[in-house]
């Protein structure tokens, strides 16, 4: 077989098929392969007219169709299936060739695979791809990791098929080994938080404000014309406005209220604990999905009393709606800021050189969390590459400060009405935690020293100390030097 294909895609489920079509539509010759040959033939029959495809039924023919250096994109299920595909194709490749994993792999697996393939002279590129099946076909946000050498060869192709905003591609080299998949994981963690915050805003508007789903859809449409302008706000309005054809009821009322997940939010929370990165809003959003699916627990709690609800007058509901908008915006800023903090923490831990402004830039289009204020995040990090937090930037700090009174009103009101707002509450608590001059952590350190001699640091002098709590007078010892 003549080596004529610029890139190959193996794994032709929806995402793989659409990425292959995207490459072909952009003028690239694409070798296509699937473990089940019928799926390859189906792609050619349905979409062969969109560009130049080279179908291959065997791994040998697939690799032979690729020009050097070979670029082989894997789009299969994360975990063991990915390892199996790598082991099938790696022996057929030569030094300088590259394997690209475009699935939702755990970044630790990507680091392991990159290390092993590097020893064989093969470049392994773990690349996050966001935007779902529509984005894969028409332009996703792409987050490739791997070596700079691989990006020099592969990057222009990925940039061409990615979404573009203001003429700029929503694709950039994130960093070495697992950096790309790490950033995609955090993207999904932010996505969990963003979706939960929007859901809580809907719940408040319905249960406290007294609005019907169609009315809330109009509120979200209005919000989408302002600072909350984003893909998730846009589609929320569409979902809330939809009526079920069978029952005539609002669509949102005929869907079982148990949220599912693919696992990337859970990975984000688990990894954040390892890094000591306080992604509290993301964590609460993830746990909210878990709690929603626990039918037996919910049944046990359901008879218990809740808050009190009174019917709002129209002018009260209007004021409450304005407060919810402010609480939603402030909470979203906190959730995004937690994601950026986590990326910064990981970069320090794993030795990645990640441009945080570039991350915001490539998330402006193609991806699920694309939002107007991402351009402001990009600009903030461009102006100050050492920016420690969005709340250290003047305009974001001013907006969140201006929103905090309404934010508190909403969270307090939700508690009084018995409406769960775990993500709103976590975001506000995070804000209050980090702005506090003193925290009760001092008491916790005293408790830890009392029962476990874990020591503590004083505010008035250097060193680690332990109080001998059981001895008369409770003498204190400096433990790092042995000095009293």
Tab-separated table of N, CA, C and O in Angstrom, residues 141-220:
chain	number	residue	atom	x	y	z
A	141	UNK	N	-11.854	22.161	20.721
A	141	UNK	CA	-10.707	22.697	21.439
A	141	UNK	C	-9.771	21.518	21.690
A	141	UNK	O	-10.212	20.469	22.165
A	142	UNK	N	-8.507	21.673	21.334
A	142	UNK	CA	-7.562	20.558	21.380
A	142	UNK	C	-6.402	20.917	22.299
A	142	UNK	O	-5.821	22.007	22.190
A	143	UNK	N	-6.061	19.993	23.200
A	143	UNK	CA	-5.048	20.223	24.234
A	143	UNK	C	-3.957	19.164	24.164
A	143	UNK	O	-3.922	18.242	24.980
A	144	UNK	N	-3.041	19.254	23.215
A	144	UNK	CA	-2.012	18.217	23.081
A	144	UNK	C	-0.847	18.412	24.041
A	144	UNK	O	-0.390	19.530	24.278
A	145	UNK	N	-0.394	17.299	24.603
A	145	UNK	CA	0.839	17.296	25.379
A	145	UNK	C	1.949	16.701	24.542
A	145	UNK	O	1.933	16.771	23.317
A	146	UNK	N	2.926	16.077	25.196
A	146	UNK	CA	4.009	15.432	24.460
A	146	UNK	C	5.186	16.359	24.206
A	146	UNK	O	5.255	17.470	24.723
A	147	UNK	N	6.099	15.879	23.380
A	147	UNK	CA	7.337	16.610	23.130
A	147	UNK	C	7.111	17.794	22.208
A	147	UNK	O	6.172	17.817	21.399
A	148	UNK	N	8.000	18.779	22.321
A	148	UNK	CA	7.950	19.925	21.411
A	148	UNK	C	8.205	19.482	19.980
A	148	UNK	O	7.645	20.054	19.034
A	149	UNK	N	9.044	18.445	19.802
A	149	UNK	CA	9.340	17.948	18.453
A	149	UNK	C	8.086	17.386	17.802
A	149	UNK	O	7.824	17.621	16.612
A	150	UNK	N	7.290	16.644	18.557
A	150	UNK	CA	6.066	16.088	17.979
A	150	UNK	C	5.088	17.191	17.626
A	150	UNK	O	4.403	17.125	16.598
A	151	UNK	N	5.023	18.240	18.464
A	151	UNK	CA	4.072	19.310	18.163
A	151	UNK	C	4.487	20.089	16.916
A	151	UNK	O	3.620	20.565	16.166
A	152	UNK	N	5.780	20.199	16.680
A	152	UNK	CA	6.244	20.900	15.484
A	152	UNK	C	5.714	20.237	14.216
A	152	UNK	O	5.425	20.903	13.219
A	153	UNK	N	5.564	18.917	14.255
A	153	UNK	CA	5.082	18.166	13.087
A	153	UNK	C	3.561	18.058	13.089
A	153	UNK	O	2.907	18.218	12.060
A	154	UNK	N	2.994	17.779	14.262
A	154	UNK	CA	1.569	17.507	14.373
A	154	UNK	C	0.737	18.765	14.594
A	154	UNK	O	-0.405	18.864	14.130
A	155	UNK	N	1.309	19.734	15.300
A	155	UNK	CA	0.573	20.918	15.720
A	155	UNK	C	-0.160	21.651	14.609
A	155	UNK	O	-1.344	21.991	14.759
A	156	UNK	N	0.490	21.937	13.472
A	156	UNK	CA	-0.210	22.657	12.406
A	156	UNK	C	-1.482	21.951	11.930
A	156	UNK	O	-2.470	22.611	11.592
A	157	UNK	N	-1.459	20.611	11.920
A	157	UNK	CA	-2.641	19.866	11.510
A	157	UNK	C	-3.755	20.010	12.546
A	157	UNK	O	-4.917	20.233	12.197
A	158	UNK	N	-3.397	19.880	13.824
A	158	UNK	CA	-4.393	20.010	14.882
A	158	UNK	C	-4.957	21.427	14.931
A	158	UNK	O	-6.161	21.618	15.146
A	159	UNK	N	-4.095	22.409	14.744
A	159	UNK	CA	-4.555	23.794	14.756
A	159	UNK	C	-5.540	24.049	13.623
A	159	UNK	O	-6.527	24.766	13.787
A	160	UNK	N	-5.294	23.439	12.471
A	160	UNK	CA	-6.165	23.664	11.315
A	160	UNK	C	-7.555	23.101	11.540
A	160	UNK	O	-8.561	23.706	11.135
A	161	UNK	N	-7.662	21.927	12.185
A	161	UNK	CA	-8.982	21.315	12.371
A	161	UNK	C	-9.683	21.802	13.636
A	161	UNK	O	-10.846	21.475	13.864
A	162	UNK	N	-8.998	22.585	14.468
A	162	UNK	CA	-9.609	23.047	15.717
A	162	UNK	C	-10.577	24.190	15.445
A	162	UNK	O	-10.631	24.753	14.342
A	163	UNK	N	-11.350	24.523	16.466
A	163	UNK	CA	-12.176	25.729	16.397
A	163	UNK	C	-11.264	26.953	16.309
A	163	UNK	O	-10.089	26.904	16.715
A	164	UNK	N	-11.787	28.029	15.774
A	164	UNK	CA	-11.037	29.277	15.691
A	164	UNK	C	-11.881	30.413	16.264
A	164	UNK	O	-13.093	30.466	16.026
A	165	UNK	N	-11.252	31.284	17.034
A	165	UNK	CA	-11.912	32.468	17.586
A	165	UNK	C	-11.052	33.675	17.246
A	165	UNK	O	-9.843	33.686	17.543
A	166	UNK	N	-11.640	34.643	16.589
A	166	UNK	CA	-10.906	35.837	16.157
A	166	UNK	C	-9.690	35.463	15.312
A	166	UNK	O	-8.646	36.123	15.373
A	167	UNK	N	-9.828	34.379	14.555
A	167	UNK	CA	-8.749	33.937	13.683
A	167	UNK	C	-7.691	33.093	14.352
A	167	UNK	O	-6.794	32.580	13.676
A	168	UNK	N	-7.787	32.920	15.676
A	168	UNK	CA	-6.790	32.142	16.414
A	168	UNK	C	-7.286	30.716	16.637
A	168	UNK	O	-8.441	30.514	17.016
A	169	UNK	N	-6.414	29.711	16.439
A	169	UNK	CA	-6.832	28.323	16.666
A	169	UNK	C	-7.019	28.019	18.142
A	169	UNK	O	-6.287	28.544	18.989
A	170	UNK	N	-8.014	27.182	18.437
A	170	UNK	CA	-8.244	26.746	19.818
A	170	UNK	C	-7.436	25.477	20.069
A	170	UNK	O	-7.962	24.411	20.409
A	171	UNK	N	-6.152	25.595	19.882
A	171	UNK	CA	-5.207	24.494	20.057
A	171	UNK	C	-3.843	25.084	20.320
A	171	UNK	O	-3.434	26.045	19.662
A	172	UNK	N	-3.143	24.526	21.304
A	172	UNK	CA	-1.772	24.942	21.581
A	172	UNK	C	-1.050	23.794	22.267
A	172	UNK	O	-1.685	22.898	22.828
A	173	UNK	N	0.280	23.812	22.203
A	173	UNK	CA	1.058	22.800	22.916
A	173	UNK	C	0.981	23.100	24.402
A	173	UNK	O	1.475	24.131	24.866
A	174	UNK	N	0.364	22.196	25.174
A	174	UNK	CA	0.148	22.441	26.595
A	174	UNK	C	1.428	22.236	27.401
A	174	UNK	O	1.767	23.055	28.265
A	175	UNK	N	2.138	21.160	27.140
A	175	UNK	CA	3.352	20.851	27.897
A	175	UNK	C	3.758	19.408	27.655
A	175	UNK	O	3.156	18.702	26.845
A	176	UNK	N	4.781	18.966	28.342
A	176	UNK	CA	5.331	17.631	28.113
A	176	UNK	C	4.456	16.530	28.713
A	176	UNK	O	3.532	16.791	29.483
A	177	UNK	N	4.765	15.312	28.364
A	177	UNK	CA	4.120	14.051	28.771
A	177	UNK	C	2.616	14.196	28.994
A	177	UNK	O	1.858	14.379	28.050
A	178	UNK	N	2.116	14.154	30.247
A	178	UNK	CA	0.679	14.108	30.489
A	178	UNK	C	-0.006	15.444	30.641
A	178	UNK	O	-1.176	15.502	31.042
A	179	UNK	N	0.669	16.547	30.312
A	179	UNK	CA	0.099	17.873	30.557
A	179	UNK	C	-1.215	18.091	29.807
A	179	UNK	O	-2.148	18.694	30.338
A	180	UNK	N	-1.282	17.618	28.560
A	180	UNK	CA	-2.492	17.818	27.770
A	180	UNK	C	-3.702	17.140	28.374
A	180	UNK	O	-4.779	17.737	28.495
A	181	UNK	N	-3.535	15.879	28.760
A	181	UNK	CA	-4.657	15.166	29.357
A	181	UNK	C	-4.985	15.704	30.748
A	181	UNK	O	-6.143	15.657	31.176
A	182	UNK	N	-3.981	16.220	31.464
A	182	UNK	CA	-4.263	16.826	32.764
A	182	UNK	C	-5.155	18.046	32.589
A	182	UNK	O	-6.165	18.201	33.297
A	183	UNK	N	-4.798	18.921	31.661
A	183	UNK	CA	-5.576	20.136	31.447
A	183	UNK	C	-6.984	19.794	30.967
A	183	UNK	O	-7.960	20.437	31.374
A	184	UNK	N	-7.121	18.757	30.135
A	184	UNK	CA	-8.459	18.321	29.716
A	184	UNK	C	-9.259	17.810	30.925
A	184	UNK	O	-10.464	18.058	31.038
A	185	UNK	N	-8.607	17.099	31.819
A	185	UNK	CA	-9.278	16.614	33.025
A	185	UNK	C	-9.804	17.784	33.850
A	185	UNK	O	-10.958	17.775	34.307
A	186	UNK	N	-8.982	18.809	34.026
A	186	UNK	CA	-9.411	19.976	34.801
A	186	UNK	C	-10.528	20.714	34.069
A	186	UNK	O	-11.477	21.215	34.701
A	187	UNK	N	-10.417	20.798	32.747
A	187	UNK	CA	-11.520	21.364	31.959
A	187	UNK	C	-12.832	20.680	32.329
A	187	UNK	O	-13.854	21.328	32.563
A	188	UNK	N	-12.809	19.354	32.387
A	188	UNK	CA	-14.033	18.623	32.699
A	188	UNK	C	-14.479	18.839	34.139
A	188	UNK	O	-15.673	18.869	34.437
A	189	UNK	N	-13.510	18.995	35.050
A	189	UNK	CA	-13.865	19.312	36.432
A	189	UNK	C	-14.566	20.659	36.522
A	189	UNK	O	-15.590	20.798	37.216
A	190	UNK	N	-14.042	21.657	35.816
A	190	UNK	CA	-14.700	22.970	35.771
A	190	UNK	C	-16.087	22.827	35.153
A	190	UNK	O	-17.057	23.451	35.606
A	191	UNK	N	-16.178	21.995	34.131
A	191	UNK	CA	-17.471	21.742	33.480
A	191	UNK	C	-18.490	21.197	34.479
A	191	UNK	O	-19.650	21.628	34.497
A	192	UNK	N	-18.066	20.257	35.324
A	192	UNK	CA	-18.965	19.719	36.358
A	192	UNK	C	-19.468	20.848	37.248
A	192	UNK	O	-20.660	20.923	37.573
A	193	UNK	N	-18.543	21.720	37.691
A	193	UNK	CA	-18.919	22.813	38.585
A	193	UNK	C	-19.857	23.781	37.887
A	193	UNK	O	-20.874	24.204	38.462
A	194	UNK	N	-19.531	24.138	36.657
A	194	UNK	CA	-20.342	25.086	35.906
A	194	UNK	C	-21.765	24.561	35.728
A	194	UNK	O	-22.760	25.272	35.946
A	195	UNK	N	-21.896	23.292	35.362
A	195	UNK	CA	-23.219	22.698	35.166
A	195	UNK	C	-24.009	22.642	36.468
A	195	UNK	O	-25.216	22.921	36.497
A	196	UNK	N	-23.344	22.296	37.565
A	196	UNK	CA	-24.029	22.230	38.852
A	196	UNK	C	-24.490	23.615	39.298
A	196	UNK	O	-25.610	23.780	39.803
A	197	UNK	N	-23.646	24.622	39.106
A	197	UNK	CA	-24.019	25.981	39.489
A	197	UNK	C	-25.235	26.455	38.698
A	197	UNK	O	-26.155	27.068	39.249
A	198	UNK	N	-25.248	26.161	37.404
A	198	UNK	CA	-26.388	26.537	36.571
A	198	UNK	C	-27.640	25.802	37.038
A	198	UNK	O	-28.739	26.378	37.109
A	199	UNK	N	-27.481	24.510	37.357
A	199	UNK	CA	-28.625	23.726	37.836
A	199	UNK	C	-29.154	24.287	39.156
A	199	UNK	O	-30.378	24.326	39.382
A	200	UNK	N	-28.262	24.709	40.039
A	200	UNK	CA	-28.702	25.288	41.307
A	200	UNK	C	-29.438	26.604	41.082
A	200	UNK	O	-30.433	26.899	41.758
A	201	UNK	N	-28.957	27.403	40.120
A	201	UNK	CA	-29.647	28.655	39.802
A	201	UNK	C	-31.063	28.366	39.300
A	201	UNK	O	-32.036	29.028	39.706
A	202	UNK	N	-31.185	27.372	38.422
A	202	UNK	CA	-32.510	26.958	37.944
A	202	UNK	C	-33.404	26.524	39.107
A	202	UNK	O	-34.571	26.920	39.186
A	203	UNK	N	-32.862	25.700	39.991
A	203	UNK	CA	-33.636	25.170	41.115
A	203	UNK	C	-34.143	26.316	42.002
A	203	UNK	O	-35.308	26.325	42.438
A	204	UNK	N	-33.289	27.292	42.259
A	204	UNK	CA	-33.684	28.437	43.083
A	204	UNK	C	-34.775	29.257	42.402
A	204	UNK	O	-35.752	29.667	43.036
A	205	UNK	N	-34.608	29.516	41.113
A	205	UNK	CA	-35.591	30.316	40.390
A	205	UNK	C	-36.946	29.619	40.357
A	205	UNK	O	-37.995	30.273	40.418
A	206	UNK	N	-36.916	28.297	40.301
A	206	UNK	CA	-38.179	27.569	40.233
A	206	UNK	C	-38.824	27.413	41.610
A	206	UNK	O	-40.018	27.704	41.782
A	207	UNK	N	-38.042	26.955	42.580
A	207	UNK	CA	-38.616	26.618	43.882
A	207	UNK	C	-38.808	27.828	44.784
A	207	UNK	O	-39.732	27.855	45.602
A	208	UNK	N	-37.946	28.820	44.653
A	208	UNK	CA	-38.062	30.016	45.496
A	208	UNK	C	-38.706	31.157	44.720
A	208	UNK	O	-39.625	31.822	45.213
A	209	UNK	N	-38.235	31.373	43.493
A	209	UNK	CA	-38.783	32.464	42.689
A	209	UNK	C	-40.165	32.164	42.137
A	209	UNK	O	-40.904	33.093	41.775
A	210	UNK	N	-40.502	30.874	42.017
A	210	UNK	CA	-41.824	30.501	41.544
A	210	UNK	C	-42.001	30.526	40.048
A	210	UNK	O	-43.125	30.480	39.537
A	211	UNK	N	-40.895	30.564	39.297
A	211	UNK	CA	-40.985	30.607	37.845
A	211	UNK	C	-41.173	29.208	37.253
A	211	UNK	O	-40.665	28.215	37.789
A	212	UNK	N	-41.870	29.109	36.138
A	212	UNK	CA	-42.013	27.865	35.388
A	212	UNK	C	-40.780	27.667	34.506
A	212	UNK	O	-40.061	28.623	34.209
A	213	UNK	N	-40.487	26.426	34.077
A	213	UNK	CA	-39.308	26.181	33.241
A	213	UNK	C	-39.223	27.083	32.011
A	213	UNK	O	-38.139	27.590	31.688
A	214	UNK	N	-40.332	27.301	31.326
A	214	UNK	CA	-40.296	28.151	30.127
A	214	UNK	C	-39.916	29.588	30.492
A	214	UNK	O	-39.214	30.266	29.722
A	215	UNK	N	-40.378	30.053	31.646
A	215	UNK	CA	-40.012	31.404	32.084
A	215	UNK	C	-38.536	31.470	32.455
A	215	UNK	O	-37.856	32.470	32.163
A	216	UNK	N	-38.029	30.420	33.076
A	216	UNK	CA	-36.607	30.391	33.434
A	216	UNK	C	-35.757	30.331	32.167
A	216	UNK	O	-34.668	30.915	32.114
A	217	UNK	N	-36.253	29.654	31.143
A	217	UNK	CA	-35.544	29.630	29.863
A	217	UNK	C	-35.345	31.042	29.335
A	217	UNK	O	-34.261	31.392	28.839
A	218	UNK	N	-36.369	31.867	29.455
A	218	UNK	CA	-36.254	33.252	28.996
A	218	UNK	C	-35.256	34.036	29.841
A	218	UNK	O	-34.537	34.896	29.330
A	219	UNK	N	-35.217	33.748	31.140
A	219	UNK	CA	-34.231	34.407	32.013
A	219	UNK	C	-32.818	34.041	31.581
A	219	UNK	O	-31.938	34.906	31.475
A	220	UNK	N	-32.596	32.750	31.311
A	220	UNK	CA	-31.260	32.322	30.871
A	220	UNK	C	-30.902	32.918	29.516
A	220	UNK	O	-29.736	33.260	29.270
